[in-house]
PDB file of C-alpha atoms in Angstrom:
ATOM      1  CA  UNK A 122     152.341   8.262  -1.667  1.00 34.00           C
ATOM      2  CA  UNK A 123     154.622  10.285  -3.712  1.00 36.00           C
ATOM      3  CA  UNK A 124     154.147  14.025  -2.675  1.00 41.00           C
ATOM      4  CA  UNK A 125     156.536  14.843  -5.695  1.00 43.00           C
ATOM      5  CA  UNK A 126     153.996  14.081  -7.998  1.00 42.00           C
ATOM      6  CA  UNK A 127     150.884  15.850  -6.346  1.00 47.00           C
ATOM      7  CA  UNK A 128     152.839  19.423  -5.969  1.00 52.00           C
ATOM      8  CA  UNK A 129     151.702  22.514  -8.109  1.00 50.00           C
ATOM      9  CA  UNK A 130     154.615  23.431 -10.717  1.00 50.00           C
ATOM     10  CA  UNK A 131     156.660  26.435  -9.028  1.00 50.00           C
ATOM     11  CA  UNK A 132     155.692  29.738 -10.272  1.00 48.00           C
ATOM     12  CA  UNK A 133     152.025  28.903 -10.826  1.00 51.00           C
ATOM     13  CA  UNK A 134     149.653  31.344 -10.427  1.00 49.00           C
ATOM     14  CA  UNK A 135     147.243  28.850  -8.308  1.00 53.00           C
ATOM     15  CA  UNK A 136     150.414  27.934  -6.422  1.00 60.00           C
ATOM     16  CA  UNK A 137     150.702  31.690  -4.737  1.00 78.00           C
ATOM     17  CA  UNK A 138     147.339  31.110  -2.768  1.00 89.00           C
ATOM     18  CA  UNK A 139     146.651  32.680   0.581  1.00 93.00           C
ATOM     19  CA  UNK A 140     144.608  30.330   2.939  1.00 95.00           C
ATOM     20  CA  UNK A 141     143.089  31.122   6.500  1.00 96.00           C
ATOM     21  CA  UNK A 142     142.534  27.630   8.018  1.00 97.00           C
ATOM     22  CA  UNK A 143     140.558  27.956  11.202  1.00 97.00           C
ATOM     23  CA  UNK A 144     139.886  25.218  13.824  1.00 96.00           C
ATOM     24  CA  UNK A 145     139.850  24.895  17.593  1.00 93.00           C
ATOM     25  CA  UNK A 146     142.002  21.985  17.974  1.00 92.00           C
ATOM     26  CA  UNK A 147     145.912  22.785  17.413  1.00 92.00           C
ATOM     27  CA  UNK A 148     146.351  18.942  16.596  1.00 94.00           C
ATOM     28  CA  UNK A 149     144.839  19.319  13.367  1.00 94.00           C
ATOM     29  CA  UNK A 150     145.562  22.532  12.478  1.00 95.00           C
ATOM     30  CA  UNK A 151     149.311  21.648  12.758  1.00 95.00           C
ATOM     31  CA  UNK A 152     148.280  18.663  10.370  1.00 95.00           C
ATOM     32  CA  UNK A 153     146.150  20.302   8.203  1.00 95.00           C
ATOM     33  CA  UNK A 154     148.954  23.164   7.562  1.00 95.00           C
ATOM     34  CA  UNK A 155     151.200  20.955   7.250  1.00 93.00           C
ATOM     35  CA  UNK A 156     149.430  18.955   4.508  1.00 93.00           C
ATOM     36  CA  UNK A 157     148.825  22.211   2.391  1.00 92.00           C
ATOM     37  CA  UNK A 158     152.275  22.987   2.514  1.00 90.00           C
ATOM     38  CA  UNK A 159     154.013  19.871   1.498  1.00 88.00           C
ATOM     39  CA  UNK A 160     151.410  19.553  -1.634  1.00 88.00           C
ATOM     40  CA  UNK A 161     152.043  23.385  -1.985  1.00 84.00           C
ATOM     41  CA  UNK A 162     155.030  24.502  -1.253  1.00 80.00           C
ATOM     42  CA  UNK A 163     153.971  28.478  -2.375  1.00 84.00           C
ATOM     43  CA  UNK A 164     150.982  28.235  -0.190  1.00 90.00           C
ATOM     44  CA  UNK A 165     150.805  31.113   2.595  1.00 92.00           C
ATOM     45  CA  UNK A 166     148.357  29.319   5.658  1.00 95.00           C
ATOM     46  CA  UNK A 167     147.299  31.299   8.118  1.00 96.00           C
ATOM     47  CA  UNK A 168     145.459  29.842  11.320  1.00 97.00           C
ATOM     48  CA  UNK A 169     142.904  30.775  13.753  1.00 97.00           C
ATOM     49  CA  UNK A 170     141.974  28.914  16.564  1.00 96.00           C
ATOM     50  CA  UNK A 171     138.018  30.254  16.660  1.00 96.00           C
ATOM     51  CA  UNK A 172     135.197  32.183  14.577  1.00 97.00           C
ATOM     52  CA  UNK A 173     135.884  35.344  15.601  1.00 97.00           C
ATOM     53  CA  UNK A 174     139.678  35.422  15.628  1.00 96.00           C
ATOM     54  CA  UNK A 175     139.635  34.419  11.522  1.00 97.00           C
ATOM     55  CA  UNK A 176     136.486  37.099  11.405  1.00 96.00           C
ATOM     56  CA  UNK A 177     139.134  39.783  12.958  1.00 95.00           C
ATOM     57  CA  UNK A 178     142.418  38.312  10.878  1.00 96.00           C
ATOM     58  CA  UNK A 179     140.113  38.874   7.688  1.00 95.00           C
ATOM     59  CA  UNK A 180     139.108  42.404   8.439  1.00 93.00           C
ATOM     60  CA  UNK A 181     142.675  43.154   9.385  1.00 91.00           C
ATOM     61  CA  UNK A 182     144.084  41.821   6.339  1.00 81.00           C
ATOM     62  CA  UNK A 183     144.566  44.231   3.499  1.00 60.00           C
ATOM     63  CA  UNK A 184     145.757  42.072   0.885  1.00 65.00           C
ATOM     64  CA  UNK A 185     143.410  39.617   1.101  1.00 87.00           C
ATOM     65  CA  UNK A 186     142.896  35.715   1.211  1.00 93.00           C
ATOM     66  CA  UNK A 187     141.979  33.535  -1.263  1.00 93.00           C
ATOM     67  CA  UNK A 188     140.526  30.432   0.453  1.00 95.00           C
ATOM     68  CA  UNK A 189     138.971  29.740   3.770  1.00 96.00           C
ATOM     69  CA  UNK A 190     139.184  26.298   5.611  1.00 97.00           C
ATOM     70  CA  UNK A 191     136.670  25.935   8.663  1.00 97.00           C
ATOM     71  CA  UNK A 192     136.027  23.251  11.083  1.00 95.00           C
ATOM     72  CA  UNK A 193     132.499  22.555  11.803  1.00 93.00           C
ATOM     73  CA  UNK A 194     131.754  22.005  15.970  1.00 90.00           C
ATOM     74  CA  UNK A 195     133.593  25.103  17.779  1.00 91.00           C
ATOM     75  CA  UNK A 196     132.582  27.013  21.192  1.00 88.00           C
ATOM     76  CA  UNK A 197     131.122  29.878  20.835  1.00 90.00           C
ATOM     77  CA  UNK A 198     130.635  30.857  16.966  1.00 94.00           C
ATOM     78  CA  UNK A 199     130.427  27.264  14.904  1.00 93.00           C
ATOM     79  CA  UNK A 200     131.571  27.032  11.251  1.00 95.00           C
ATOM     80  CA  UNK A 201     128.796  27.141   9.171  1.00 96.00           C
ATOM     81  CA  UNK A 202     127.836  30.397  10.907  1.00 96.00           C
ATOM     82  CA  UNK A 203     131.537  31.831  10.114  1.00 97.00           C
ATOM     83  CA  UNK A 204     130.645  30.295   6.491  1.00 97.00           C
ATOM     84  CA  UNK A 205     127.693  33.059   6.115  1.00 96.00           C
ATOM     85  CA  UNK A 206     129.789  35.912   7.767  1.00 96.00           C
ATOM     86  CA  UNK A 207     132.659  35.044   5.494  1.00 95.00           C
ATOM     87  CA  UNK A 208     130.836  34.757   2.571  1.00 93.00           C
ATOM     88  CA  UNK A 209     128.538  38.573   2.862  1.00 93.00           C
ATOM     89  CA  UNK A 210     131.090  40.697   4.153  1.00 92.00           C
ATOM     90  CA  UNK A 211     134.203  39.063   2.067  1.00 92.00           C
ATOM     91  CA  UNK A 212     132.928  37.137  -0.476  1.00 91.00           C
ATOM     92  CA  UNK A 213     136.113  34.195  -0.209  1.00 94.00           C
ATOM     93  CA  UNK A 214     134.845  30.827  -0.905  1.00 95.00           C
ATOM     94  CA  UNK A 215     135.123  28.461   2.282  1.00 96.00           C
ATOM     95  CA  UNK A 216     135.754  24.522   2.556  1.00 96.00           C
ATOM     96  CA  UNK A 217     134.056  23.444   5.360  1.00 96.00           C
ATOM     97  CA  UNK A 218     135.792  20.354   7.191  1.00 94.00           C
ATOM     98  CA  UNK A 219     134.249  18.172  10.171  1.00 92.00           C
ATOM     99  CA  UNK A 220     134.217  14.600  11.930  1.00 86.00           C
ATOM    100  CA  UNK A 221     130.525  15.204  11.794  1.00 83.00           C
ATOM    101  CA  UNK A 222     129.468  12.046   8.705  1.00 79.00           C
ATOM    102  CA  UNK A 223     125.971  13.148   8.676  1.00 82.00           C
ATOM    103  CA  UNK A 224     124.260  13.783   5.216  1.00 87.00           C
ATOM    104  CA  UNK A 225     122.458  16.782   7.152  1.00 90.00           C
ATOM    105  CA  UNK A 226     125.763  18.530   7.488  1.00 92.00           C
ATOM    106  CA  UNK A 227     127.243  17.841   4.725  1.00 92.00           C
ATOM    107  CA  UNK A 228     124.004  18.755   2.599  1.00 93.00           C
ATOM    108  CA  UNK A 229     123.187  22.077   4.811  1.00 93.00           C
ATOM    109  CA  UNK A 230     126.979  23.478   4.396  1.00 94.00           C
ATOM    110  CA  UNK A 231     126.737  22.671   0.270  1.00 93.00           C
ATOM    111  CA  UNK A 232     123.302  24.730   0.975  1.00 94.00           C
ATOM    112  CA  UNK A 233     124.401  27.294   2.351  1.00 94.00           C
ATOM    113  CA  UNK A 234     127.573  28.278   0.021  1.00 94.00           C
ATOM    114  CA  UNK A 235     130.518  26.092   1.425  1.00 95.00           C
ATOM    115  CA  UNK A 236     132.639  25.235  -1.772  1.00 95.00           C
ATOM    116  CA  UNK A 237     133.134  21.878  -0.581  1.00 95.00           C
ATOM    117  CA  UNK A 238     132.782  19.066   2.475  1.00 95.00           C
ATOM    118  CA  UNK A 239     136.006  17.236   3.858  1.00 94.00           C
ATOM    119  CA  UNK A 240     135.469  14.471   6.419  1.00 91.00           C
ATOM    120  CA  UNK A 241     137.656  14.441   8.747  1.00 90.00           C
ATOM    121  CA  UNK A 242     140.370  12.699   9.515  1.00 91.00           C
ATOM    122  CA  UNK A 243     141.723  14.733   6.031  1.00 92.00           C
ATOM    123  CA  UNK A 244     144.169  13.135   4.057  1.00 90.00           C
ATOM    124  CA  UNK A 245     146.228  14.410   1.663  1.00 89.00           C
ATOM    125  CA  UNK A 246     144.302  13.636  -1.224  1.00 90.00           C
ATOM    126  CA  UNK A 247     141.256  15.550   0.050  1.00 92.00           C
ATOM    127  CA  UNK A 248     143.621  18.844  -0.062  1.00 91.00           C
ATOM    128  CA  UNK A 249     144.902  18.187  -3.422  1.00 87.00           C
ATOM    129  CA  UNK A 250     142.736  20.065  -5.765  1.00 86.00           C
ATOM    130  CA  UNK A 251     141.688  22.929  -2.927  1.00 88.00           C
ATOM    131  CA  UNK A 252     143.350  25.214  -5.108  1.00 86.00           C
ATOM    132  CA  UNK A 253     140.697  25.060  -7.565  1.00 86.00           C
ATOM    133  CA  UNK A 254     137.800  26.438  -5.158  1.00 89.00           C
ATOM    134  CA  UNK A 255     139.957  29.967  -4.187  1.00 87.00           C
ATOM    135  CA  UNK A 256     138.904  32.827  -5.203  1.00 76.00           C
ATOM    136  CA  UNK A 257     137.903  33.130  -9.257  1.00 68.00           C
ATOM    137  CA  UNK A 258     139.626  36.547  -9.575  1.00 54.00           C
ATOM    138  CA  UNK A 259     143.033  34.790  -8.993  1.00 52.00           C
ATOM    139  CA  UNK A 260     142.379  31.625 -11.138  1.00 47.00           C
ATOM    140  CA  UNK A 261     141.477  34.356 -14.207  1.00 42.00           C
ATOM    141  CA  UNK A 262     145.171  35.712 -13.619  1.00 40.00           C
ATOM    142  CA  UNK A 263     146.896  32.576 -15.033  1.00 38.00           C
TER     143      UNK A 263
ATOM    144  CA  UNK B  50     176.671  -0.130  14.288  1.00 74.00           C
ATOM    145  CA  UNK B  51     175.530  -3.938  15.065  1.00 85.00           C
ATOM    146  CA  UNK B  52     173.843  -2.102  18.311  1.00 86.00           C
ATOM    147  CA  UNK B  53     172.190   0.446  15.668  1.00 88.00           C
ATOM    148  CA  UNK B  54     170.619  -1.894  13.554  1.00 91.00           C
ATOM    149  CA  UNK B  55     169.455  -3.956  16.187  1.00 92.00           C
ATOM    150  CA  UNK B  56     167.505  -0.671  17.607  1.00 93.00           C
ATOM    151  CA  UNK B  57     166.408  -0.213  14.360  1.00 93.00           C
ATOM    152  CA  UNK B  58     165.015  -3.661  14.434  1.00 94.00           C
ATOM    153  CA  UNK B  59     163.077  -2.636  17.292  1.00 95.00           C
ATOM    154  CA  UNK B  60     161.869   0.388  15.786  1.00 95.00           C
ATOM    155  CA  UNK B  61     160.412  -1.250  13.488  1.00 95.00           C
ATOM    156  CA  UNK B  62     158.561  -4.303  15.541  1.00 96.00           C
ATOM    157  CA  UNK B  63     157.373  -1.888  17.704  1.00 97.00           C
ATOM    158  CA  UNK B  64     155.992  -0.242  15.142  1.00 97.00           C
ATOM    159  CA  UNK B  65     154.401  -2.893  13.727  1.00 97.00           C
ATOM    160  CA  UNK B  66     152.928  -3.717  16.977  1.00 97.00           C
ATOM    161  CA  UNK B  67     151.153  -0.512  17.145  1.00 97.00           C
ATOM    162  CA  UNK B  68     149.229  -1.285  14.162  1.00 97.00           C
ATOM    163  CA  UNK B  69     148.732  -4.941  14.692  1.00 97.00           C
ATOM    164  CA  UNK B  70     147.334  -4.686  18.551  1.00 97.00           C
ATOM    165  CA  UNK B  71     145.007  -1.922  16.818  1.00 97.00           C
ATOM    166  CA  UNK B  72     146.117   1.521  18.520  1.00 97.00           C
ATOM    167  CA  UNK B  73     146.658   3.259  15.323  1.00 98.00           C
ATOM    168  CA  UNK B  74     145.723   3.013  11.961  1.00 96.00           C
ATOM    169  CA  UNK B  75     146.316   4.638   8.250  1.00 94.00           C
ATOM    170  CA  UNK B  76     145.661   8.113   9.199  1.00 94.00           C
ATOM    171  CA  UNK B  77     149.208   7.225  11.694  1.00 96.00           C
ATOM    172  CA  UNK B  78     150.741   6.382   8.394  1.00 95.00           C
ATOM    173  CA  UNK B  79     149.556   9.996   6.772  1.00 92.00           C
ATOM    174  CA  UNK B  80     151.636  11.321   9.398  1.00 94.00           C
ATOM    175  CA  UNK B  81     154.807   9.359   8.838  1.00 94.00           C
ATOM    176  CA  UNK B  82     154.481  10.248   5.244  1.00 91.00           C
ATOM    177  CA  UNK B  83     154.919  14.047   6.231  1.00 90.00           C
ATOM    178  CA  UNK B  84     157.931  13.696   8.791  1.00 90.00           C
ATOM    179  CA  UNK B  85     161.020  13.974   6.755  1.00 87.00           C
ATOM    180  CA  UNK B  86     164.860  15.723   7.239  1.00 86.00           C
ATOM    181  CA  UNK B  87     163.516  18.982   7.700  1.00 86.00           C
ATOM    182  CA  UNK B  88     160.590  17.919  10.045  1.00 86.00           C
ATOM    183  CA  UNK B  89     162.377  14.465  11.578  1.00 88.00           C
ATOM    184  CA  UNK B  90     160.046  14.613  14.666  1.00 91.00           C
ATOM    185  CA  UNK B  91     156.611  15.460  13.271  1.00 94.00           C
ATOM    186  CA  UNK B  92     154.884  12.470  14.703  1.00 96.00           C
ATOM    187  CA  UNK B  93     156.036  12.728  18.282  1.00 96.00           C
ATOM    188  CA  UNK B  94     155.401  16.517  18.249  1.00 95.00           C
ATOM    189  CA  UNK B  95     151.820  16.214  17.043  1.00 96.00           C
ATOM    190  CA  UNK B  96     151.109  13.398  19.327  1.00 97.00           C
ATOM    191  CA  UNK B  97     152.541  15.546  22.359  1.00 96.00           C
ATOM    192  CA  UNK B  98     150.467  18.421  20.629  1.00 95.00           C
ATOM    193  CA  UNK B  99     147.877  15.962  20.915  1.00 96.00           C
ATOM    194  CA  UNK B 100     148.402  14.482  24.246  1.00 95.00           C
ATOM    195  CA  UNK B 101     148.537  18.377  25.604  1.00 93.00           C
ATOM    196  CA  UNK B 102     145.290  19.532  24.169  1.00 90.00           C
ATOM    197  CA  UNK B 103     142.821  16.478  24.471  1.00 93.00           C
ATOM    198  CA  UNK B 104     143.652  16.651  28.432  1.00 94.00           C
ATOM    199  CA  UNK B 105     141.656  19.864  28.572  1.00 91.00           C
ATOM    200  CA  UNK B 106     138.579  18.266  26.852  1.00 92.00           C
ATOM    201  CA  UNK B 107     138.990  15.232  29.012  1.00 96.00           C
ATOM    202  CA  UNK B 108     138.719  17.075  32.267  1.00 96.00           C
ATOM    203  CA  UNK B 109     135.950  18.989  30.659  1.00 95.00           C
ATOM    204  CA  UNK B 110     134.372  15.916  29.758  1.00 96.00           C
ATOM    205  CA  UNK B 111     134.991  14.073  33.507  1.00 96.00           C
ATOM    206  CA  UNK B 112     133.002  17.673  34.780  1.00 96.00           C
ATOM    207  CA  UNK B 113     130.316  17.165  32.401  1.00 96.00           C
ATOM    208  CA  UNK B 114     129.600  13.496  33.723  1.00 96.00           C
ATOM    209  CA  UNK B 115     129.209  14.646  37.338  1.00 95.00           C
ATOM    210  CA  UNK B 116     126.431  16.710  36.832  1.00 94.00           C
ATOM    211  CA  UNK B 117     122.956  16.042  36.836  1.00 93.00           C
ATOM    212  CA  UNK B 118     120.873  15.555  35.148  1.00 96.00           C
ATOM    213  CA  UNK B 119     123.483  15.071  32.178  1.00 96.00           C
ATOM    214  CA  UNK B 120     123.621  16.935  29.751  1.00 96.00           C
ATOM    215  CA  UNK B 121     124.048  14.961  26.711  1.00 96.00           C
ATOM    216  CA  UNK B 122     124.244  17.443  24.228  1.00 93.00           C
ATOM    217  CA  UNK B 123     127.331  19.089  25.837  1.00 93.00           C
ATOM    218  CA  UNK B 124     128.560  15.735  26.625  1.00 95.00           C
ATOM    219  CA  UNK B 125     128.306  14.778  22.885  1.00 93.00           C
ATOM    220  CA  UNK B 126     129.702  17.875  21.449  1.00 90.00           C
ATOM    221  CA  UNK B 127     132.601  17.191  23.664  1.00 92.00           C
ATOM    222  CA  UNK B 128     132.975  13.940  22.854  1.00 92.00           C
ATOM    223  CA  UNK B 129     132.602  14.804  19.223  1.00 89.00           C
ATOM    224  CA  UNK B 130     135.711  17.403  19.332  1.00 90.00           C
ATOM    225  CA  UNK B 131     138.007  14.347  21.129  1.00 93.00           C
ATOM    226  CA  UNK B 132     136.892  11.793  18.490  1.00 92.00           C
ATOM    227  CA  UNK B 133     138.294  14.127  15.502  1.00 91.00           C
ATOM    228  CA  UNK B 134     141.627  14.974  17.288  1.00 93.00           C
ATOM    229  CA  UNK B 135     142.009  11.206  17.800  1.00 95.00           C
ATOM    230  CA  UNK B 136     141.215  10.491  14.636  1.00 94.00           C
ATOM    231  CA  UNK B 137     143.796  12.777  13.133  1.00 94.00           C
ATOM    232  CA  UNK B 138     146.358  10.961  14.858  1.00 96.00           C
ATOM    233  CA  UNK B 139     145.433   7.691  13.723  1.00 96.00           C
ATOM    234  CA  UNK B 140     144.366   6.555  17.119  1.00 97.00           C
ATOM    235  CA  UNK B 141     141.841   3.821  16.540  1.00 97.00           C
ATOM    236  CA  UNK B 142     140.647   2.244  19.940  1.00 97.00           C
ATOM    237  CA  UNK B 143     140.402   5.799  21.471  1.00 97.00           C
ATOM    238  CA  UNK B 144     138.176   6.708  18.224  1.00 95.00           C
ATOM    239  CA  UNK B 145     136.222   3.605  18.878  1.00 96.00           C
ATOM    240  CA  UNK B 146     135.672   4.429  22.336  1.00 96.00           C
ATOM    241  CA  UNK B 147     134.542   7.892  21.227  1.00 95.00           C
ATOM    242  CA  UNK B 148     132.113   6.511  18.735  1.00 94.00           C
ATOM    243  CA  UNK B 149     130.677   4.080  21.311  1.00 96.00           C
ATOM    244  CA  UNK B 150     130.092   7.623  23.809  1.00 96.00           C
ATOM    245  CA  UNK B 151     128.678   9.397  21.122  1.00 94.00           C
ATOM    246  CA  UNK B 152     125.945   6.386  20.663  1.00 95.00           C
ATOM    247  CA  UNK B 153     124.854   6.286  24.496  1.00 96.00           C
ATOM    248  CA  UNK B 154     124.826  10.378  24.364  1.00 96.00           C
ATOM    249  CA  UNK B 155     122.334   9.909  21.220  1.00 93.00           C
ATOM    250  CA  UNK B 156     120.103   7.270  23.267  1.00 95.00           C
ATOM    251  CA  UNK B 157     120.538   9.185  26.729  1.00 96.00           C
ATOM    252  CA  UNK B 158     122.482   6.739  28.336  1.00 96.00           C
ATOM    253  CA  UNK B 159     124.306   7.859  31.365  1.00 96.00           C
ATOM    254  CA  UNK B 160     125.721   4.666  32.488  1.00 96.00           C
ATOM    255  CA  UNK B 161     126.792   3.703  28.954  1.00 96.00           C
ATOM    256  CA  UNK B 162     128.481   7.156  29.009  1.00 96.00           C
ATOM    257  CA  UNK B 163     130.253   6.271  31.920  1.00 96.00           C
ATOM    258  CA  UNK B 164     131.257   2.948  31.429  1.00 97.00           C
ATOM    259  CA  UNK B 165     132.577   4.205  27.619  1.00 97.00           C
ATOM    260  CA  UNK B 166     134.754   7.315  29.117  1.00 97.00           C
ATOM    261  CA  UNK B 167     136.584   4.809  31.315  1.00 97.00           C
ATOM    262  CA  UNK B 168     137.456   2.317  28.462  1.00 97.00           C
ATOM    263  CA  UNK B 169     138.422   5.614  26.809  1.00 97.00           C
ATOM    264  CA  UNK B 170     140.421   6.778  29.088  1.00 97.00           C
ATOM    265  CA  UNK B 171     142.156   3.593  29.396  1.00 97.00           C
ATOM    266  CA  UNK B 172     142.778   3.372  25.248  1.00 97.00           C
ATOM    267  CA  UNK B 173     143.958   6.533  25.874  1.00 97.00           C
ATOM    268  CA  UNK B 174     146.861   6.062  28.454  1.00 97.00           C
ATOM    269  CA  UNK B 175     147.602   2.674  26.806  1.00 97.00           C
ATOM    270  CA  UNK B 176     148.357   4.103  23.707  1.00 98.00           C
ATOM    271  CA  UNK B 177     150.561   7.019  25.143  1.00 97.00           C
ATOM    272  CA  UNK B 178     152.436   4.496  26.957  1.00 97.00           C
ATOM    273  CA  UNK B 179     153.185   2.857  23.726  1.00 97.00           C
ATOM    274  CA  UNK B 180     153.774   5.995  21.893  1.00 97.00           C
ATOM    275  CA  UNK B 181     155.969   7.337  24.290  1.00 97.00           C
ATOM    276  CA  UNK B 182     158.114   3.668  24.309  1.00 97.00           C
ATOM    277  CA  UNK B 183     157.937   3.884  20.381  1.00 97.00           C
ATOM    278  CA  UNK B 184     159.536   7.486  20.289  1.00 96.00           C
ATOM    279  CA  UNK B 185     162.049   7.122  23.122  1.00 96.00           C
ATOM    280  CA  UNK B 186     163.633   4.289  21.032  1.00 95.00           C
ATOM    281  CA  UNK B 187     163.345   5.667  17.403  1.00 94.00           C
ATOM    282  CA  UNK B 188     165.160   8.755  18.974  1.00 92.00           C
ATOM    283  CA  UNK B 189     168.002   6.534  20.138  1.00 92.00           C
ATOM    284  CA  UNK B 190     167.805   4.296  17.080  1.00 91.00           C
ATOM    285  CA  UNK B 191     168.474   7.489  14.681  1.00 87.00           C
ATOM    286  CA  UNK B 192     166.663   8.129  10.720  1.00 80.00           C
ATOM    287  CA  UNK B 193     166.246   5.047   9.040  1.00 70.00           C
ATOM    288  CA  UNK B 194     165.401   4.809   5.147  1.00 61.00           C
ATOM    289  CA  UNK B 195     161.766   4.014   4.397  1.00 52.00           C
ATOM    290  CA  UNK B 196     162.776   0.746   3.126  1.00 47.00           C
ATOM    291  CA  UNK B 197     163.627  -0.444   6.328  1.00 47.00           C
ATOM    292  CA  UNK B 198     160.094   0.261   7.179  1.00 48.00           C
ATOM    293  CA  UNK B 199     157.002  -2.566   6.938  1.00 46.00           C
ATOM    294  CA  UNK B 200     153.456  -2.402   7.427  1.00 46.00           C
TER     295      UNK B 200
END
């Protein structure tokens, strides 16, 4: 794999995209972070270990994020239900990601707004175009 | 230097072994593929990340199986969790394992349950004994250039 090649130029305007990446398992978030930041090295990625902590970091946040990344299966609130919260009260387009395979999922996150499905384990390649699902406001600035 | 090379040597058929004996696979690679001079020990820290957080939904799991009646639902969302941190690690048997759990959860079978979360949990210590071996000798073996490397 040559992560040269699949990097945004510098100085882009997609390149300077703010991400909140949530997921209860610090395993993959680690990955997962780690992924978006060696295929963008201007990437900001912000994580949240539940729901309701990303709900809180996106209310807090003034300057606002571009992109949210959800896992599917977590206690308490799950993703798809963060997906509907995230998408009334903030209107940022969210990439759902699971180890869930089922058609059902993937067909009733597409149904219910998510941007896009990633199957877990995510590789690299599955991360390379994100960019292109963040918020429309910020791809009209190029 | 001799005694460096043949450590790398070893590095590199232990490696090998890993992949040939089936404890990891490709996503393991993925990994690799984002350690480099600034992040030299990625692998080993998000296996101990790994190793750290999946004993929490293990013993959760083990207090799930003693109840009764089961409930497989919990059981399977736990199990479910466990399978995609193992996956992300490239950890193949313990995946398998998973998978297998996740079937008798579907067809309310608490024996198969059972019977799965011990092969499990023996995939599980197998491979960090392994890991563990791997990483204690690539530390004393040093950064080697990729080409050294074979899969």
């Amino acid at each position: 794999m040559n992560s040269e090649g699949r990097r945004l130029r510098p100085g882009s305007a997609l390149a300077n995209i703010k991400i909140l990446l949530v997921d209860d398992d610090s395993t993959i978030l680690t990955i997962v972070s780690t992924l978006l930041t060696m295929l963008n090295h201007e990437v900001s990625v912000t994580t949240a270990t539940s729901a309701l902590d990303a709900l809180s970091i996106l209310r807090v946040d003034n300057v606002g994020f571009d992109l949210v990344v959800t896992d599917h299966h977590m206690p308490g609130m799950h993703g798809l239900q963060l997906l509907e919260r995230v998408r009334e009260e903030f209107r940022i387009p969210v990439i759902v990601i699971s180890a869930d395979e089922r058609k059902m999922l993937i067909r009733e996150s597409l149904e219910r707004g998510a941007a896009s499905f990633i199957n877990k384990p995510v590789k690299p390649e599955d991360l390379q175009d994100i960019w292109r699902f963040a918020k429309p406001t910020r791809n009209a600035r190029l | 230097m001799e005694k460096k090379q043949q450590l790398h040597r070893q590095v590199v058929m232990m490696r090998q072994s890993l992949f040939d004996q089936g404890y990891v696979d490709d996503q393991f690679v993925q990994l690799e593929e984002l350690q480099d001079d600034t992040n030299p020990n990625f692998v080993e820290e998000i296996v101990t990340l790994y190793y750290r957080d999946s004993a929490r939904l293990i013993s959760s799991i083990e207090q799930a199986l003693e109840r009764s009646p089961l409930d497989f639902d919990k059981l399977d969302n736990l199990m479910h969790q466990f399978r995609g941190s193992s996956s992300s690690i490239g950890a193949r048997k313990v995946k398998a394992e998973c998978t297998q759990f996740g079937e008798h959860c579907v067809g309310g079978n608490g024996e198969g349950c059972m019977r799965s979360f011990q092969r499990m949990k023996r995939e599980y210590s197998a491979l960090r004994k392994k890991l563990e071996a791997y990483f204690q000798v690539a530390r004393q073996a040093g950064p080697m250039d990729t080409a050294s490397r074979s899969n």
